[in-house]
PDB file of C-alpha atoms in Angstrom:
ATOM      1  CA  MET A   1     -94.901-124.335  67.537  1.00  0.00           C
ATOM      2  CA  THR A   2     -97.053-124.830  64.481  1.00  0.00           C
ATOM      3  CA  SER A   3     -96.096-126.157  61.116  1.00  0.00           C
ATOM      4  CA  SER A   4     -96.698-122.817  59.447  1.00  0.00           C
ATOM      5  CA  ASP A   5     -94.084-121.189  61.522  1.00  0.00           C
ATOM      6  CA  VAL A   6     -91.527-123.823  60.505  1.00  0.00           C
ATOM      7  CA  THR A   7     -92.188-123.853  56.847  1.00  0.00           C
ATOM      8  CA  GLY A   8     -92.665-120.106  56.576  1.00  0.00           C
ATOM      9  CA  PRO A   9     -95.399-118.267  54.839  1.00  0.00           C
ATOM     10  CA  ARG A  10     -97.073-120.035  52.037  1.00  0.00           C
ATOM     11  CA  ASP A  11     -96.746-118.692  48.530  1.00  0.00           C
ATOM     12  CA  SER A  12     -99.823-117.608  46.779  1.00  0.00           C
ATOM     13  CA  PRO A  13    -101.144-119.666  43.890  1.00  0.00           C
ATOM     14  CA  ALA A  14    -100.003-117.065  41.411  1.00  0.00           C
ATOM     15  CA  LYS A  15     -96.421-117.281  42.599  1.00  0.00           C
ATOM     16  CA  ALA A  16     -96.632-121.051  42.568  1.00  0.00           C
ATOM     17  CA  SER A  17     -97.660-121.079  38.950  1.00  0.00           C
ATOM     18  CA  GLY A  18     -94.763-118.793  37.939  1.00  0.00           C
ATOM     19  CA  ALA A  19     -96.884-115.712  36.958  1.00  0.00           C
ATOM     20  CA  THR A  20     -95.394-112.359  37.697  1.00  0.00           C
ATOM     21  CA  GLU A  21     -97.362-109.715  39.436  1.00  0.00           C
ATOM     22  CA  PRO A  22     -97.961-106.448  37.687  1.00  0.00           C
ATOM     23  CA  ALA A  23     -95.738-103.567  38.726  1.00  0.00           C
ATOM     24  CA  GLU A  24     -97.289-101.130  41.029  1.00  0.00           C
ATOM     25  CA  SER A  25     -98.348 -97.820  39.336  1.00  0.00           C
ATOM     26  CA  THR A  26     -96.485 -94.753  40.417  1.00  0.00           C
ATOM     27  CA  ASP A  27     -99.292 -92.381  39.405  1.00  0.00           C
ATOM     28  CA  ILE A  28    -100.573 -90.445  42.277  1.00  0.00           C
ATOM     29  CA  VAL A  29    -104.304 -90.620  42.433  1.00  0.00           C
ATOM     30  CA  PRO A  30    -105.586 -87.608  44.179  1.00  0.00           C
ATOM     31  CA  SER A  31    -107.877 -88.308  46.985  1.00  0.00           C
ATOM     32  CA  ALA A  32    -111.326 -86.979  47.123  1.00  0.00           C
ATOM     33  CA  GLY A  33    -110.429 -84.198  49.476  1.00  0.00           C
ATOM     34  CA  SER A  34    -107.128 -83.011  47.857  1.00  0.00           C
ATOM     35  CA  PRO A  35    -107.083 -80.199  45.200  1.00  0.00           C
ATOM     36  CA  ALA A  36    -106.578 -81.019  41.480  1.00  0.00           C
ATOM     37  CA  PRO A  37    -103.049 -80.420  40.122  1.00  0.00           C
ATOM     38  CA  ALA A  38    -102.503 -77.266  38.044  1.00  0.00           C
ATOM     39  CA  PRO A  39    -102.488 -77.819  34.235  1.00  0.00           C
ATOM     40  CA  VAL A  40     -99.127 -77.619  32.495  1.00  0.00           C
ATOM     41  CA  VAL A  41     -98.910 -74.602  30.134  1.00  0.00           C
ATOM     42  CA  LYS A  42     -96.292 -74.577  27.409  1.00  0.00           C
ATOM     43  CA  VAL A  43     -94.576 -71.201  27.159  1.00  0.00           C
ATOM     44  CA  THR A  44     -93.541 -70.176  23.581  1.00  0.00           C
ATOM     45  CA  PRO A  45     -90.607 -67.792  23.489  1.00  0.00           C
ATOM     46  CA  ALA A  46     -91.663 -64.343  22.251  1.00  0.00           C
ATOM     47  CA  ARG A  47     -90.400 -63.175  18.854  1.00  0.00           C
ATOM     48  CA  PRO A  48     -88.021 -60.267  18.859  1.00  0.00           C
ATOM     49  CA  PRO A  49     -89.583 -56.958  17.783  1.00  0.00           C
ATOM     50  CA  PHE A  50     -89.256 -55.953  14.073  1.00  0.00           C
ATOM     51  CA  ALA A  51     -86.226 -53.810  13.580  1.00  0.00           C
ATOM     52  CA  ALA A  52     -86.277 -51.459  10.578  1.00  0.00           C
ATOM     53  CA  PRO A  53     -83.127 -51.531   8.411  1.00  0.00           C
ATOM     54  CA  THR A  54     -80.729 -48.874   9.392  1.00  0.00           C
ATOM     55  CA  ARG A  55     -80.106 -46.142   6.786  1.00  0.00           C
ATOM     56  CA  ASP A  56     -77.559 -43.427   6.751  1.00  0.00           C
ATOM     57  CA  ALA A  57     -79.069 -40.051   7.388  1.00  0.00           C
ATOM     58  CA  PRO A  58     -78.836 -37.642   4.439  1.00  0.00           C
ATOM     59  CA  LEU A  59     -76.189 -35.003   4.543  1.00  0.00           C
ATOM     60  CA  ARG A  60     -77.310 -31.741   6.006  1.00  0.00           C
ATOM     61  CA  PRO A  61     -77.166 -28.781   3.616  1.00  0.00           C
ATOM     62  CA  ALA A  62     -74.302 -26.430   4.094  1.00  0.00           C
ATOM     63  CA  LEU A  63     -75.011 -23.192   5.867  1.00  0.00           C
ATOM     64  CA  TYR A  64     -72.372 -21.205   3.988  1.00  0.00           C
ATOM     65  CA  ASN A  65     -70.975 -21.093   0.429  1.00  0.00           C
ATOM     66  CA  LYS A  66     -74.197 -22.598  -0.848  1.00  0.00           C
ATOM     67  CA  GLU A  67     -74.494 -23.140  -4.605  1.00  0.00           C
ATOM     68  CA  GLY A  68     -77.136 -20.943  -6.154  1.00  0.00           C
ATOM     69  CA  MET A  69     -80.121 -22.227  -8.056  1.00  0.00           C
ATOM     70  CA  PRO A  70     -79.693 -22.653 -11.830  1.00  0.00           C
ATOM     71  CA  VAL A  71     -81.024 -19.601 -13.615  1.00  0.00           C
ATOM     72  CA  LEU A  72     -81.548 -19.158 -17.345  1.00  0.00           C
ATOM     73  CA  VAL A  73     -79.657 -16.063 -18.399  1.00  0.00           C
ATOM     74  CA  LYS A  74     -78.891 -14.309 -21.654  1.00  0.00           C
ATOM     75  CA  MET A  75     -75.126 -14.508 -22.003  1.00  0.00           C
ATOM     76  CA  PRO A  76     -73.326 -12.956 -24.959  1.00  0.00           C
ATOM     77  CA  PRO A  77     -72.202 -15.504 -27.556  1.00  0.00           C
ATOM     78  CA  PRO A  78     -68.499 -16.233 -27.983  1.00  0.00           C
ATOM     79  CA  ALA A  79     -66.341 -14.098 -30.229  1.00  0.00           C
ATOM     80  CA  SER A  80     -66.393 -16.618 -33.094  1.00  0.00           C
ATOM     81  CA  VAL A  81     -70.198 -16.547 -33.229  1.00  0.00           C
ATOM     82  CA  ARG A  82     -70.303 -12.746 -33.103  1.00  0.00           C
ATOM     83  CA  LEU A  83     -67.770 -12.474 -35.943  1.00  0.00           C
ATOM     84  CA  ALA A  84     -69.667 -15.029 -38.021  1.00  0.00           C
ATOM     85  CA  MET A  85     -72.922 -13.117 -37.568  1.00  0.00           C
ATOM     86  CA  VAL A  86     -71.186  -9.855 -38.485  1.00  0.00           C
ATOM     87  CA  CYS A  87     -69.905 -11.455 -41.702  1.00  0.00           C
ATOM     88  CA  TRP A  88     -73.355 -12.741 -42.577  1.00  0.00           C
ATOM     89  CA  ILE A  89     -74.970  -9.381 -41.895  1.00  0.00           C
ATOM     90  CA  LEU A  90     -72.407  -7.675 -44.137  1.00  0.00           C
ATOM     91  CA  SER A  91     -73.101 -10.262 -46.835  1.00  0.00           C
ATOM     92  CA  LEU A  92     -76.811  -9.468 -46.579  1.00  0.00           C
ATOM     93  CA  ILE A  93     -76.042  -5.782 -47.019  1.00  0.00           C
ATOM     94  CA  ALA A  94     -73.876  -6.592 -50.042  1.00  0.00           C
ATOM     95  CA  GLY A  95     -76.603  -8.791 -51.515  1.00  0.00           C
ATOM     96  CA  ALA A  96     -79.224  -6.089 -51.048  1.00  0.00           C
ATOM     97  CA  ALA A  97     -76.907  -3.574 -52.720  1.00  0.00           C
ATOM     98  CA  GLY A  98     -76.333  -5.968 -55.624  1.00  0.00           C
ATOM     99  CA  ALA A  99     -80.073  -6.579 -56.136  1.00  0.00           C
ATOM    100  CA  ALA A 100     -80.759  -2.829 -56.010  1.00  0.00           C
ATOM    101  CA  TYR A 101     -77.959  -2.114 -58.494  1.00  0.00           C
ATOM    102  CA  LEU A 102     -79.250  -4.801 -60.860  1.00  0.00           C
ATOM    103  CA  PHE A 103     -82.716  -3.254 -60.767  1.00  0.00           C
ATOM    104  CA  ILE A 104     -81.271   0.199 -61.482  1.00  0.00           C
ATOM    105  CA  ILE A 105     -79.382  -0.925 -64.605  1.00  0.00           C
ATOM    106  CA  ARG A 106     -82.333  -2.966 -65.847  1.00  0.00           C
ATOM    107  CA  ILE A 107     -83.402  -0.659 -68.717  1.00  0.00           C
ATOM    108  CA  PRO A 108     -79.963  -0.174 -70.356  1.00  0.00           C
ATOM    109  CA  GLN A 109     -78.951  -3.765 -69.659  1.00  0.00           C
ATOM    110  CA  LEU A 110     -81.925  -5.541 -71.262  1.00  0.00           C
ATOM    111  CA  PRO A 111     -80.777  -4.791 -74.875  1.00  0.00           C
ATOM    112  CA  GLU A 112     -77.325  -6.139 -74.038  1.00  0.00           C
ATOM    113  CA  ILE A 113     -78.880  -9.367 -72.708  1.00  0.00           C
ATOM    114  CA  ALA A 114     -80.970  -9.640 -75.888  1.00  0.00           C
ATOM    115  CA  ASP A 115     -77.816  -9.327 -77.999  1.00  0.00           C
ATOM    116  CA  VAL A 116     -76.339 -12.326 -76.196  1.00  0.00           C
ATOM    117  CA  PHE A 117     -79.291 -14.477 -77.288  1.00  0.00           C
ATOM    118  CA  ARG A 118     -79.160 -12.954 -80.787  1.00  0.00           C
ATOM    119  CA  GLU A 119     -75.576 -14.136 -81.180  1.00  0.00           C
ATOM    120  CA  VAL A 120     -76.598 -17.680 -80.319  1.00  0.00           C
ATOM    121  CA  GLU A 121     -79.548 -17.870 -82.758  1.00  0.00           C
ATOM    122  CA  PRO A 122     -79.659 -14.892 -85.158  1.00  0.00           C
ATOM    123  CA  ASP A 123     -82.717 -16.086 -87.123  1.00  0.00           C
ATOM    124  CA  ARG A 124     -85.342 -15.222 -84.489  1.00  0.00           C
ATOM    125  CA  ALA A 125     -87.626 -12.215 -84.247  1.00  0.00           C
ATOM    126  CA  ASP A 126     -86.605  -9.274 -82.086  1.00  0.00           C
ATOM    127  CA  GLU A 127     -89.584  -9.820 -79.786  1.00  0.00           C
ATOM    128  CA  THR A 128     -88.273 -13.294 -78.983  1.00  0.00           C
ATOM    129  CA  TYR A 129     -84.915 -11.904 -77.887  1.00  0.00           C
ATOM    130  CA  GLU A 130     -86.556  -9.209 -75.782  1.00  0.00           C
ATOM    131  CA  LEU A 131     -88.846 -11.758 -74.134  1.00  0.00           C
ATOM    132  CA  ALA A 132     -85.940 -14.074 -73.390  1.00  0.00           C
ATOM    133  CA  ALA A 133     -83.963 -11.156 -71.949  1.00  0.00           C
ATOM    134  CA  ASP A 134     -86.884 -10.205 -69.663  1.00  0.00           C
ATOM    135  CA  ILE A 135     -87.308 -13.790 -68.466  1.00  0.00           C
ATOM    136  CA  VAL A 136     -83.626 -14.246 -67.688  1.00  0.00           C
ATOM    137  CA  PHE A 137     -83.287 -10.849 -65.996  1.00  0.00           C
ATOM    138  CA  TRP A 138     -86.299 -11.225 -63.709  1.00  0.00           C
ATOM    139  CA  SER A 139     -85.376 -14.814 -62.914  1.00  0.00           C
ATOM    140  CA  VAL A 140     -81.910 -13.782 -61.757  1.00  0.00           C
ATOM    141  CA  PHE A 141     -83.306 -10.813 -59.856  1.00  0.00           C
ATOM    142  CA  GLY A 142     -85.929 -12.985 -58.153  1.00  0.00           C
ATOM    143  CA  VAL A 143     -83.347 -15.583 -57.123  1.00  0.00           C
ATOM    144  CA  LEU A 144     -81.104 -12.896 -55.624  1.00  0.00           C
ATOM    145  CA  VAL A 145     -83.980 -11.492 -53.589  1.00  0.00           C
ATOM    146  CA  ALA A 146     -85.098 -14.985 -52.528  1.00  0.00           C
ATOM    147  CA  VAL A 147     -81.581 -15.857 -51.363  1.00  0.00           C
ATOM    148  CA  LEU A 148     -81.526 -12.661 -49.293  1.00  0.00           C
ATOM    149  CA  LEU A 149     -84.812 -13.509 -47.585  1.00  0.00           C
ATOM    150  CA  ILE A 150     -83.709 -17.082 -46.939  1.00  0.00           C
ATOM    151  CA  GLN A 151     -80.428 -15.956 -45.439  1.00  0.00           C
ATOM    152  CA  ILE A 152     -82.168 -13.469 -43.154  1.00  0.00           C
ATOM    153  CA  THR A 153     -84.391 -16.279 -41.853  1.00  0.00           C
ATOM    154  CA  LEU A 154     -81.409 -18.590 -41.399  1.00  0.00           C
ATOM    155  CA  LEU A 155     -79.457 -15.913 -39.576  1.00  0.00           C
ATOM    156  CA  VAL A 156     -82.288 -15.418 -37.073  1.00  0.00           C
ATOM    157  CA  ALA A 157     -82.595 -19.189 -36.614  1.00  0.00           C
ATOM    158  CA  PHE A 158     -78.844 -19.497 -36.057  1.00  0.00           C
ATOM    159  CA  SER A 159     -78.897 -16.774 -33.411  1.00  0.00           C
ATOM    160  CA  ASN A 160     -81.612 -18.811 -31.628  1.00  0.00           C
ATOM    161  CA  ARG A 161     -79.357 -21.904 -31.776  1.00  0.00           C
ATOM    162  CA  ARG A 162     -81.531 -23.938 -34.081  1.00  0.00           C
ATOM    163  CA  PRO A 163     -79.878 -27.207 -35.192  1.00  0.00           C
ATOM    164  CA  ARG A 164     -78.374 -27.726 -38.658  1.00  0.00           C
ATOM    165  CA  MET A 165     -78.509 -24.030 -39.562  1.00  0.00           C
ATOM    166  CA  ARG A 166     -74.921 -24.096 -40.800  1.00  0.00           C
ATOM    167  CA  TRP A 167     -75.862 -26.637 -43.459  1.00  0.00           C
ATOM    168  CA  TRP A 168     -78.783 -24.503 -44.653  1.00  0.00           C
ATOM    169  CA  ILE A 169     -76.564 -21.441 -44.848  1.00  0.00           C
ATOM    170  CA  PHE A 170     -73.995 -23.461 -46.774  1.00  0.00           C
ATOM    171  CA  GLY A 171     -76.718 -24.606 -49.190  1.00  0.00           C
ATOM    172  CA  SER A 172     -77.847 -21.024 -49.786  1.00  0.00           C
ATOM    173  CA  THR A 173     -74.221 -20.100 -50.489  1.00  0.00           C
ATOM    174  CA  ILE A 174     -73.981 -22.844 -53.118  1.00  0.00           C
ATOM    175  CA  LEU A 175     -77.198 -21.581 -54.720  1.00  0.00           C
ATOM    176  CA  LEU A 176     -75.840 -18.041 -54.828  1.00  0.00           C
ATOM    177  CA  GLY A 177     -72.630 -19.309 -56.441  1.00  0.00           C
ATOM    178  CA  ILE A 178     -74.595 -21.021 -59.206  1.00  0.00           C
ATOM    179  CA  VAL A 179     -76.560 -17.837 -59.850  1.00  0.00           C
ATOM    180  CA  PHE A 180     -73.323 -15.856 -59.958  1.00  0.00           C
ATOM    181  CA  VAL A 181     -71.776 -18.147 -62.586  1.00  0.00           C
ATOM    182  CA  LEU A 182     -74.884 -18.004 -64.800  1.00  0.00           C
ATOM    183  CA  SER A 183     -75.263 -14.231 -64.429  1.00  0.00           C
ATOM    184  CA  ARG A 184     -71.646 -13.644 -65.330  1.00  0.00           C
ATOM    185  CA  GLU A 185     -72.196 -15.225 -68.757  1.00  0.00           C
ATOM    186  CA  ILE A 186     -75.560 -13.621 -69.533  1.00  0.00           C
ATOM    187  CA  ILE A 187     -76.230 -10.464 -67.515  1.00  0.00           C
ATOM    188  CA  MET A 188     -72.842  -9.061 -66.499  1.00  0.00           C
ATOM    189  CA  VAL A 189     -71.610  -8.717 -70.089  1.00  0.00           C
ATOM    190  CA  THR A 190     -70.768  -5.009 -70.243  1.00  0.00           C
ATOM    191  CA  GLU A 191     -68.960  -2.476 -68.123  1.00  0.00           C
ATOM    192  CA  ARG A 192     -72.172  -1.913 -66.185  1.00  0.00           C
ATOM    193  CA  GLY A 193     -72.028  -5.516 -65.025  1.00  0.00           C
ATOM    194  CA  VAL A 194     -68.570  -5.221 -63.468  1.00  0.00           C
ATOM    195  CA  PRO A 195     -69.766  -3.560 -60.215  1.00  0.00           C
ATOM    196  CA  LEU A 196     -72.459  -6.206 -59.851  1.00  0.00           C
ATOM    197  CA  GLU A 197     -69.871  -8.942 -60.300  1.00  0.00           C
ATOM    198  CA  ARG A 198     -67.682  -7.476 -57.558  1.00  0.00           C
ATOM    199  CA  ILE A 199     -70.627  -7.029 -55.205  1.00  0.00           C
ATOM    200  CA  LEU A 200     -71.679 -10.653 -55.614  1.00  0.00           C
ATOM    201  CA  LEU A 201     -68.093 -11.828 -55.087  1.00  0.00           C
ATOM    202  CA  ILE A 202     -67.932  -9.856 -51.829  1.00  0.00           C
ATOM    203  CA  GLN A 203     -71.246 -11.377 -50.751  1.00  0.00           C
ATOM    204  CA  LEU A 204     -69.989 -14.912 -51.434  1.00  0.00           C
ATOM    205  CA  ALA A 205     -66.686 -14.303 -49.664  1.00  0.00           C
ATOM    206  CA  LEU A 206     -68.425 -12.979 -46.553  1.00  0.00           C
ATOM    207  CA  LEU A 207     -70.795 -15.948 -46.504  1.00  0.00           C
ATOM    208  CA  VAL A 208     -67.915 -18.440 -46.709  1.00  0.00           C
ATOM    209  CA  LEU A 209     -65.940 -16.589 -44.022  1.00  0.00           C
ATOM    210  CA  GLY A 210     -68.954 -16.612 -41.713  1.00  0.00           C
ATOM    211  CA  ILE A 211     -69.390 -20.357 -42.199  1.00  0.00           C
ATOM    212  CA  LEU A 212     -65.727 -20.987 -41.378  1.00  0.00           C
ATOM    213  CA  LEU A 213     -65.997 -18.908 -38.203  1.00  0.00           C
ATOM    214  CA  SER A 214     -69.194 -20.675 -37.161  1.00  0.00           C
ATOM    215  CA  ILE A 215     -67.524 -24.115 -37.079  1.00  0.00           C
ATOM    216  CA  LEU A 216     -64.820 -23.152 -34.602  1.00  0.00           C
ATOM    217  CA  PRO A 217     -64.923 -25.093 -31.284  1.00  0.00           C
ATOM    218  CA  GLY A 218     -66.322 -22.200 -29.265  1.00  0.00           C
ATOM    219  CA  ALA A 219     -69.164 -21.652 -31.737  1.00  0.00           C
ATOM    220  CA  LEU A 220     -69.974 -25.374 -31.844  1.00  0.00           C
ATOM    221  CA  ARG A 221     -70.165 -25.547 -28.026  1.00  0.00           C
ATOM    222  CA  TRP A 222     -72.361 -22.462 -27.952  1.00  0.00           C
ATOM    223  CA  THR A 223     -74.816 -24.006 -30.399  1.00  0.00           C
ATOM    224  CA  ALA A 224     -74.861 -27.402 -28.642  1.00  0.00           C
ATOM    225  CA  ARG A 225     -75.497 -25.793 -25.227  1.00  0.00           C
ATOM    226  CA  LYS A 226     -78.957 -24.568 -26.339  1.00  0.00           C
ATOM    227  CA  HIS A 227     -79.429 -22.433 -23.198  1.00  0.00           C
ATOM    228  CA  ASP A 228     -77.150 -20.414 -20.940  1.00  0.00           C
ATOM    229  CA  VAL A 229     -77.440 -21.479 -17.292  1.00  0.00           C
ATOM    230  CA  ARG A 230     -75.845 -19.530 -14.460  1.00  0.00           C
ATOM    231  CA  ARG A 231     -75.185 -21.146 -11.080  1.00  0.00           C
ATOM    232  CA  GLY A 232     -74.216 -18.972  -8.159  1.00  0.00           C
ATOM    233  CA  SER A 233     -71.476 -16.585  -9.177  1.00  0.00           C
ATOM    234  CA  GLU A 234     -70.406 -18.235 -12.435  1.00  0.00           C
ATOM    235  CA  LEU A 235     -68.789 -15.917 -14.895  1.00  0.00           C
ATOM    236  CA  SER A 236     -70.087 -15.302 -18.371  1.00  0.00           C
ATOM    237  CA  SER A 237     -68.727 -17.526 -21.121  1.00  0.00           C
ATOM    238  CA  GLY A 238     -68.945 -14.835 -23.791  1.00  0.00           C
ATOM    239  CA  GLY A 239     -65.197 -14.388 -24.008  1.00  0.00           C
ATOM    240  CA  GLU A 240     -64.395 -17.835 -25.387  1.00  0.00           C
ATOM    241  CA  PHE A 241     -63.483 -18.027 -29.060  1.00  0.00           C
TER     242      PHE A 241
END
């Protein structure tokens, strides 16, 4: 038996010096004849498909009792508007009659008008009084005719539902009242002026009555509506007051 068998295997010089051996690598080194390992591919999870926001479907149109299309129609105005227009038309007739009567009595009435000015200033020539009488007469006659024409235009505009026509008609009524007061002191000074005074009073009364009727609720709604629209089988609104 040898000494090596008794003492056991000898340690290597590295072990004797206390150095530790490096750990053995666990990587598998492919041999020359073995195939290469497959590459690792990272799989990214697919995004979910884009989903459009859900919307409620529109309501389907009804197949029965469908509402008709709006149609512009010519409905009769309410009773208050018709009465107001009748009053204004009668006032126009009265005004035309008054202007015609004033023109008829022009020749016998001019001397009476001149006498009114003669009483105020008696020291003037007769031609001055006659000229003043002509100026006053034709001025009053022209204003009466102008008021008639203005009121005819305003009446047509009111029937077409133009805005602020009531105020214009009221202004023409005030103008006619001023002319009436002045004419009563200068022109309607004899018995021939009494019919003219009554005609002008009737004209003023009819104008005021028409204005009062035109501001009733039904007339105000009719003017503010501008147009008459009929839907389906709607009834006419001409009966409202």
